Every structure is written in C-alpha cells, then in structure tokens.
Amino acid sequence: MESVPDEMNAGLQGLGLLDVGARARGEPLSGGVSSDIWHVVLPDGREACIKRALAKLKVAADWRAPIIRNRYEARWLARAAEAVPGAAPALLGQDETTGTLAMEWLPPDRHPVWKARLRDGHADPAFAAEVGRRLARIHAFAAARPELSADFPTDSLFHAIRLEPYLVATAQVHQDLAPALVGLVARTASTKLTLVHGDVSPKNILVGPDGPIFLDAECAWWGDPAFDLAFCLNHLLLKCLWNPAAASDFLHCFEVLATAYLAGVAWEAPATLEARAASLLPGLFLARVDGKSPVEYLTEEKDKDRVRRVGRKLLRCPPDRLRTVRAAWGEEIGA
C-alpha cells in the first residue's frame, strides 16, 4: 500500500479520522474520470473510501468543473440515506478545505459494480426494477421537501458537468439538430422539481446484498428527475452494442426499470415525466458518441453510426413514450 496524497491526508485529519501527524495508507482506485479515489486503511485499522474532485476531468476533451462539487455529493449521500436506508454509502464526512470526501468502504467481493455484471451478460430484471424503484423513492422524498433546494445551488455546476459536455457539445457536432438539443438544455435547466443525482450510470451502482447502492453524486442538482431516468436508461440501450448476445435482456431491463420508476412518481403526472425523459433520451444517446464523454466501449464507426442513426431520427421527431425509444433501437439492432 502507498501513502495517500498530502491533500487527502490533510482532509482525513480535518475530518477527525486521522490524528495530526499520522499518515493513512491505501491504494488508488481506477475507473473514475472526475476524481482521485482511494481505498484507505487508517492507523487504527478502519477502512474507508475517500475521493477528491479534479478540476480537469480525465477525458480527451478539455472538460473542467468546479471542485466544490464534493460538497453537494456529500449532501446527496446524506439525503439518499434518509430516503432509502442502504441506497448510498454511509457518509463519514466532507472536508471543504481540501475537497476530501470520506465514506464507508464497501468490499468489492460483496458489492460488484453493475456495469461489470452487464458487461458479462448478467441482466437481472429484478435488480433493474429495484434501481428504478429506489431512484423514484429518493426523488419522491426530496420532492416532498422543497426546502432542500436551498442546499443544492448547483445550476452552473450541473451545466458545466452535464448539460454542456453532453447536449451543447453534441449540438456543435450535429448543427442541423442544434435547435432541438439546445431546447432540451433549456427545458431541463428550467425544470425544478426534486433532488437529482445526475450520473445514474451502471458504473455508479453497486449490486449490494440488499439491493442497489448509488455512488458518485458529484452532479447533484435540484432540477428535473427525468434526467436521472433518461441517463440510466441510456446506458441499457448502449450496452446492447457492448454485449450483443444479451441485447434482448438489456432491453427487458430497460422496460422493467422504467415501469418500476414511473410507478413511484407521485409529485407530478407520470406521463408528463415520461414525456420529458423520452424526448431527452435521444439527445443523451447521441451525446455518448459525439459529446465530450463518449462511452469507451464503442470504438467501431459502424456501431457509432447506429447510435447516430437512431438518435438523429428521434431528435427530429421527439417521442413522448419510452417504449418508442426502445422500439426504435430494437428495430435497429434486431432485438
């Protein structure tokens, strides 16, 4: 094991998790592009996961974001744990001086990453449904407490880390679709209903012994819950090209996740939220090949062109039901 970076070590001291003058040791974790993340062992033997936001993300494009986002991630973790106990790692603290966030360590052998399970073709519809169900419960909890909005003044952060690199950047590539994409940005930014995670991706969901556990809420924002639903469903569509043999199973997971989520929508008409998610989804779909954060597993142009073909078609004629998106993609890939 290595000594943790000085800033993180100071952060642990600031949180009272480490005595002044002591050093924590651990190992850096891979997989993230927006933070340095470590599994650490404290001198008293306790284990923790700590992370520190990066000003420049680890992607090819010049993508920068304010490091203050760890503050709001900590607040999201606390609220999610209130809404659905066990749906997020226990928060140990957040040191604003160094930007260090500390949370409980969840051993990988008992908490595999959902993305890895999907990569291997393990598409469990019951788990997908529980992802939708828990996400809706978190949204419903916050929607019933509008005073929480004051804790998440993150409009500019959400624009910098989500709307600009995904939809605005894609509009610059597909200029004929720019009005539609910019319209999605404006609508999403102005819809203020509940606490949004902002990065509900299989890479940020653990398959825990008692159900899904959501990680990495750096994009936490008071806004449109349809963004979280569309963002997650987008990955289930894209995974069909990563593991074609499991495509039909992934599309079934898409259906059950969406159904379970919409069954929990009580703060507005479910059909209204579904219409926003369905029309946003093609923009996010196209963004994962032509935005600033393309998915790493689509490397063949023929696969990217399939995404472009369906995404562009649906942006020209926006759907109001998620099944329309699923049907268009199923027709394209023969699943």
Coordinates of C-alpha atoms in Angstrom, one line a residue:
M1 CA 0.0 0.0 0.0
E2 CA 1.0 3.6 -0.6
S3 CA 0.8 6.8 1.4
V4 CA -2.3 8.8 0.3
P5 CA -1.7 12.2 -1.3
D6 CA -0.9 15.0 1.1
E7 CA -4.2 16.9 0.4
M8 CA -6.3 13.8 1.1
N9 CA -4.2 13.0 4.2
A10 CA -4.9 16.6 5.5
G11 CA -8.6 16.1 4.7
L12 CA -8.7 13.0 6.8
Q13 CA -7.1 14.9 9.7
G14 CA -9.6 17.8 9.2
L15 CA -12.4 15.3 9.5
G16 CA -11.0 13.8 12.7
L17 CA -10.5 10.4 11.1
L18 CA -6.7 10.7 11.4
D19 CA -4.5 12.2 14.1
V20 CA -2.4 15.2 13.3
G21 CA 1.0 13.9 12.1
A22 CA -0.3 10.5 11.2
R23 CA -0.4 9.0 7.7
A24 CA -3.1 7.0 6.0
R25 CA -2.1 4.3 3.6
G26 CA -4.1 2.7 0.8
E27 CA -4.4 2.1 -2.9
P28 CA -5.8 4.3 -5.7
L29 CA -8.9 3.0 -7.4
S30 CA -9.4 3.1 -11.2
G31 CA -12.5 3.8 -13.2
G32 CA -13.3 7.4 -12.4
V33 CA -12.6 10.4 -14.7
S34 CA -13.6 13.2 -12.3
S35 CA -11.9 12.4 -9.0
D36 CA -8.9 10.8 -7.4
I37 CA -10.4 7.9 -5.4
W38 CA -8.6 5.8 -2.8
H39 CA -9.3 2.8 -0.6
V40 CA -7.5 3.7 2.6
V41 CA -6.7 1.9 5.9
L42 CA -6.4 4.2 8.8
P43 CA -3.8 3.6 11.6
D44 CA -6.5 2.1 13.8
G45 CA -7.4 -0.5 11.2
R46 CA -10.6 1.2 9.9
E47 CA -11.2 1.2 6.2
A48 CA -12.7 4.0 4.2
C49 CA -13.2 5.2 0.6
I50 CA -12.0 8.7 0.1
K51 CA -12.2 10.9 -3.0
R52 CA -11.1 14.4 -4.1
A53 CA -12.6 16.1 -7.1
L54 CA -10.3 17.1 -10.0
A55 CA -10.5 20.5 -11.7
K56 CA -9.8 18.9 -15.1
L57 CA -11.5 15.6 -15.9
K58 CA -9.6 12.6 -17.2
V59 CA -11.0 12.7 -20.8
A60 CA -9.6 13.6 -24.1
A61 CA -11.6 16.8 -24.4
D62 CA -10.8 19.9 -22.3
W63 CA -13.5 19.3 -19.7
R64 CA -13.3 21.3 -16.5
A65 CA -15.6 21.5 -13.5
P66 CA -15.5 23.3 -10.1
I67 CA -14.0 21.1 -7.4
I68 CA -16.6 22.4 -4.9
R69 CA -18.9 19.6 -6.2
N70 CA -17.8 17.2 -3.4
R71 CA -19.8 19.4 -1.0
Y72 CA -23.0 18.6 -2.9
E73 CA -22.2 15.0 -3.3
A74 CA -21.9 14.7 0.5
R75 CA -25.3 16.4 0.8
W76 CA -26.8 14.0 -1.7
L77 CA -25.4 10.9 0.1
A78 CA -27.0 12.1 3.3
R79 CA -30.4 12.7 1.8
A80 CA -30.5 9.5 -0.2
A81 CA -29.7 7.6 3.0
E82 CA -32.6 9.2 4.7
A83 CA -34.9 8.5 1.8
V84 CA -33.9 4.8 1.3
P85 CA -31.6 3.5 4.1
G86 CA -28.8 1.5 2.4
A87 CA -29.2 3.0 -1.0
A88 CA -26.0 5.0 -0.6
P89 CA -22.7 4.5 1.2
A90 CA -22.6 5.9 4.8
L91 CA -21.1 9.3 4.8
L92 CA -18.1 9.7 7.1
G93 CA -17.6 13.4 6.4
Q94 CA -16.5 16.0 3.8
D95 CA -13.6 18.4 4.4
E96 CA -14.2 21.6 2.4
T97 CA -10.7 22.9 2.8
T98 CA -9.1 20.1 0.8
G99 CA -12.2 18.9 -1.0
T100 CA -11.9 15.4 0.5
L101 CA -15.0 13.2 0.9
A102 CA -14.9 10.1 3.1
M103 CA -17.4 7.3 3.1
E104 CA -17.7 3.8 4.2
W105 CA -15.7 1.1 2.3
L106 CA -17.9 -1.4 0.6
P107 CA -15.8 -4.6 -0.3
P108 CA -15.9 -5.3 -4.0
D109 CA -16.4 -9.1 -3.5
R110 CA -19.8 -8.4 -1.9
H111 CA -20.6 -5.3 -3.9
P112 CA -19.8 -5.8 -7.6
V113 CA -20.3 -2.9 -9.9
W114 CA -23.5 -3.2 -12.0
K115 CA -21.6 -2.2 -15.2
A116 CA -19.3 -5.3 -14.8
R117 CA -22.3 -7.5 -14.4
L118 CA -23.9 -6.1 -17.5
R119 CA -20.6 -6.5 -19.4
D120 CA -20.7 -10.2 -18.6
G121 CA -24.2 -10.5 -19.8
H122 CA -25.9 -10.8 -16.4
A123 CA -29.1 -8.8 -16.9
D124 CA -31.3 -9.3 -13.8
P125 CA -34.7 -7.7 -14.4
A126 CA -35.5 -7.8 -10.7
F127 CA -32.4 -5.8 -9.9
A128 CA -33.1 -3.3 -12.7
A129 CA -36.6 -2.8 -11.4
E130 CA -35.2 -2.1 -7.9
V131 CA -32.9 0.5 -9.4
G132 CA -36.0 2.3 -10.8
R133 CA -37.9 1.8 -7.6
R134 CA -35.2 3.2 -5.3
L135 CA -34.5 6.1 -7.6
A136 CA -38.1 7.1 -7.6
R137 CA -38.2 6.8 -3.8
I138 CA -35.3 9.2 -3.5
H139 CA -36.9 11.6 -5.9
A140 CA -40.2 11.4 -4.1
F141 CA -38.6 12.0 -0.7
A142 CA -36.9 15.2 -1.9
A143 CA -39.9 16.4 -3.9
A144 CA -42.0 16.4 -0.7
R145 CA -39.3 18.6 1.0
P146 CA -38.8 21.6 -1.4
E147 CA -36.9 23.4 1.3
L148 CA -34.0 21.1 0.4
S149 CA -33.5 23.0 -2.8
A150 CA -31.5 25.7 -0.8
D151 CA -28.8 23.1 -0.1
F152 CA -28.2 22.5 -3.8
P153 CA -27.5 25.8 -5.6
T154 CA -25.7 23.9 -8.4
D155 CA -27.3 25.2 -11.6
S156 CA -23.9 26.4 -13.0
L157 CA -22.2 23.2 -11.9
F158 CA -24.8 21.0 -13.5
H159 CA -24.5 22.9 -16.7
A160 CA -20.7 22.6 -16.6
I161 CA -20.6 18.9 -15.9
R162 CA -23.7 17.6 -17.6
L163 CA -25.6 19.9 -20.0
E164 CA -22.6 21.5 -21.7
P165 CA -20.4 18.4 -22.3
Y166 CA -23.4 16.2 -23.3
L167 CA -26.0 18.2 -25.1
V168 CA -24.3 21.5 -26.0
A169 CA -21.2 19.8 -27.3
T170 CA -23.3 17.4 -29.4
A171 CA -25.1 20.3 -30.9
Q172 CA -21.8 21.7 -32.1
V173 CA -21.2 18.4 -34.0
H174 CA -24.8 18.0 -35.3
Q175 CA -25.5 21.6 -36.1
D176 CA -28.7 20.8 -38.0
L177 CA -30.1 19.4 -34.7
A178 CA -28.8 22.2 -32.6
P179 CA -32.2 23.8 -32.1
A180 CA -33.6 20.5 -30.7
L181 CA -30.6 19.9 -28.5
V182 CA -30.4 23.5 -27.2
G183 CA -34.1 23.2 -26.5
L184 CA -33.5 20.2 -24.3
V185 CA -30.9 22.1 -22.4
A186 CA -33.2 25.0 -21.8
R187 CA -36.1 22.8 -20.7
T188 CA -34.0 20.6 -18.4
A189 CA -32.3 23.6 -16.8
S190 CA -35.6 25.3 -16.1
T191 CA -37.5 22.2 -14.6
K192 CA -37.1 22.4 -10.8
L193 CA -38.8 19.6 -9.0
T194 CA -36.6 17.5 -6.8
L195 CA -33.1 16.3 -5.9
V196 CA -31.3 14.8 -8.9
H197 CA -28.2 12.6 -8.8
G198 CA -27.0 13.5 -12.3
D199 CA -24.9 10.4 -13.0
V200 CA -27.1 7.3 -12.6
S201 CA -24.9 5.0 -14.6
P202 CA -24.3 1.3 -14.1
K203 CA -20.7 2.2 -13.3
N204 CA -22.0 4.1 -10.3
I205 CA -24.4 1.5 -9.0
L206 CA -23.2 -1.4 -6.8
V207 CA -25.1 -4.7 -6.7
G208 CA -25.3 -4.9 -2.9
P209 CA -26.5 -7.8 -0.8
D210 CA -29.7 -5.9 -0.1
G211 CA -30.2 -4.1 -3.4
P212 CA -28.7 -1.2 -5.5
I213 CA -26.3 1.2 -3.9
F214 CA -25.8 4.6 -5.7
L215 CA -22.3 6.2 -5.8
D216 CA -20.7 9.3 -7.2
A217 CA -23.3 12.0 -6.9
E218 CA -20.9 14.8 -7.9
C219 CA -23.5 16.2 -10.3
A220 CA -26.1 16.6 -7.5
W221 CA -28.7 19.2 -8.5
W222 CA -32.1 20.4 -7.7
G223 CA -33.9 20.0 -11.0
D224 CA -35.6 17.6 -13.4
P225 CA -35.8 13.9 -12.2
A226 CA -36.4 12.9 -15.8
F227 CA -32.7 13.5 -16.4
D228 CA -31.8 10.7 -13.9
L229 CA -34.3 8.3 -15.5
A230 CA -33.1 9.0 -19.1
F231 CA -29.5 8.9 -18.1
C232 CA -29.7 5.5 -16.7
L233 CA -31.9 4.0 -19.4
N234 CA -29.5 5.4 -22.0
H235 CA -26.8 3.0 -20.7
L236 CA -29.0 0.0 -21.1
L237 CA -29.5 0.9 -24.7
L238 CA -25.8 1.3 -25.4
K239 CA -24.9 -1.9 -23.6
C240 CA -26.7 -3.7 -26.4
L241 CA -23.7 -3.0 -28.6
W242 CA -21.2 -3.9 -26.0
N243 CA -22.7 -7.4 -25.4
P244 CA -25.0 -8.1 -28.4
A245 CA -25.8 -11.6 -27.1
A246 CA -27.6 -10.0 -24.1
A247 CA -29.3 -7.2 -26.1
S248 CA -32.8 -8.6 -25.6
D249 CA -32.2 -9.0 -21.9
F250 CA -30.9 -5.4 -21.6
L251 CA -34.0 -4.1 -23.4
H252 CA -36.1 -6.1 -21.0
C253 CA -34.2 -4.4 -18.1
F254 CA -34.9 -1.0 -19.8
E255 CA -38.6 -1.8 -19.7
V256 CA -38.9 -3.0 -16.1
L257 CA -36.7 -0.2 -14.8
A258 CA -38.8 2.4 -16.5
T259 CA -42.1 0.8 -15.3
A260 CA -40.9 0.5 -11.7
Y261 CA -39.7 4.1 -11.7
L262 CA -42.9 5.5 -13.2
A263 CA -45.0 3.6 -10.7
G264 CA -43.3 5.6 -7.9
V265 CA -43.9 9.0 -9.4
A266 CA -46.3 10.9 -7.2
W267 CA -45.0 14.6 -7.4
E268 CA -46.4 15.0 -11.0
A269 CA -48.3 13.1 -13.6
P270 CA -46.1 10.0 -14.5
A271 CA -46.9 10.5 -18.2
T272 CA -45.6 14.1 -18.0
L273 CA -42.3 13.0 -16.6
E274 CA -42.1 10.1 -19.1
A275 CA -42.6 12.5 -22.0
R276 CA -39.6 14.6 -20.8
A277 CA -37.4 11.5 -20.3
A278 CA -38.4 10.0 -23.7
S279 CA -37.6 13.2 -25.6
L280 CA -34.3 13.8 -23.7
L281 CA -33.1 10.2 -24.1
P282 CA -32.2 10.5 -27.9
G283 CA -30.0 13.6 -27.1
L284 CA -28.1 11.7 -24.4
F285 CA -27.9 8.7 -26.6
L286 CA -26.2 10.7 -29.4
A287 CA -24.0 12.5 -26.8
R288 CA -22.3 9.3 -25.8
V289 CA -20.7 9.0 -29.3
D290 CA -20.3 12.7 -30.2
G291 CA -20.2 14.6 -26.9
K292 CA -17.3 15.2 -24.7
S293 CA -17.7 11.9 -22.8
P294 CA -18.1 9.1 -25.3
V295 CA -18.5 5.6 -23.9
E296 CA -15.2 3.8 -24.1
Y297 CA -16.6 0.5 -25.4
L298 CA -18.0 1.8 -28.7
T299 CA -14.9 2.0 -30.9
E300 CA -16.2 0.9 -34.3
E301 CA -17.6 3.6 -36.5
K302 CA -20.3 1.2 -37.7
D303 CA -21.6 1.0 -34.1
K304 CA -21.4 4.7 -33.6
D305 CA -23.3 5.2 -36.8
R306 CA -26.1 3.0 -35.5
V307 CA -26.4 5.3 -32.5
R308 CA -26.3 8.4 -34.7
R309 CA -29.0 7.0 -37.0
V310 CA -31.5 6.3 -34.2
G311 CA -30.6 9.3 -32.1
R312 CA -30.9 11.7 -35.0
K313 CA -34.2 10.2 -36.2
L314 CA -35.8 10.5 -32.7
L315 CA -34.5 14.1 -32.2
R316 CA -36.2 15.1 -35.4
C317 CA -39.5 13.5 -34.2
P318 CA -39.4 13.6 -30.4
P319 CA -41.1 10.6 -28.7
D320 CA -43.3 11.1 -25.7
R321 CA -43.1 7.5 -24.5
L322 CA -40.1 5.5 -23.6
R323 CA -41.4 2.4 -25.4
T324 CA -41.0 4.4 -28.6
V325 CA -37.3 4.8 -28.0
R326 CA -36.9 1.1 -27.0
A327 CA -38.8 0.0 -30.2
A328 CA -36.6 2.2 -32.5
W329 CA -33.4 0.9 -31.0
G330 CA -34.7 -2.7 -31.0
E331 CA -35.5 -2.4 -34.7
E332 CA -32.1 -1.0 -35.5
I333 CA -30.2 -3.8 -33.7
G334 CA -32.7 -6.6 -34.4
A335 CA -33.6 -7.2 -30.7

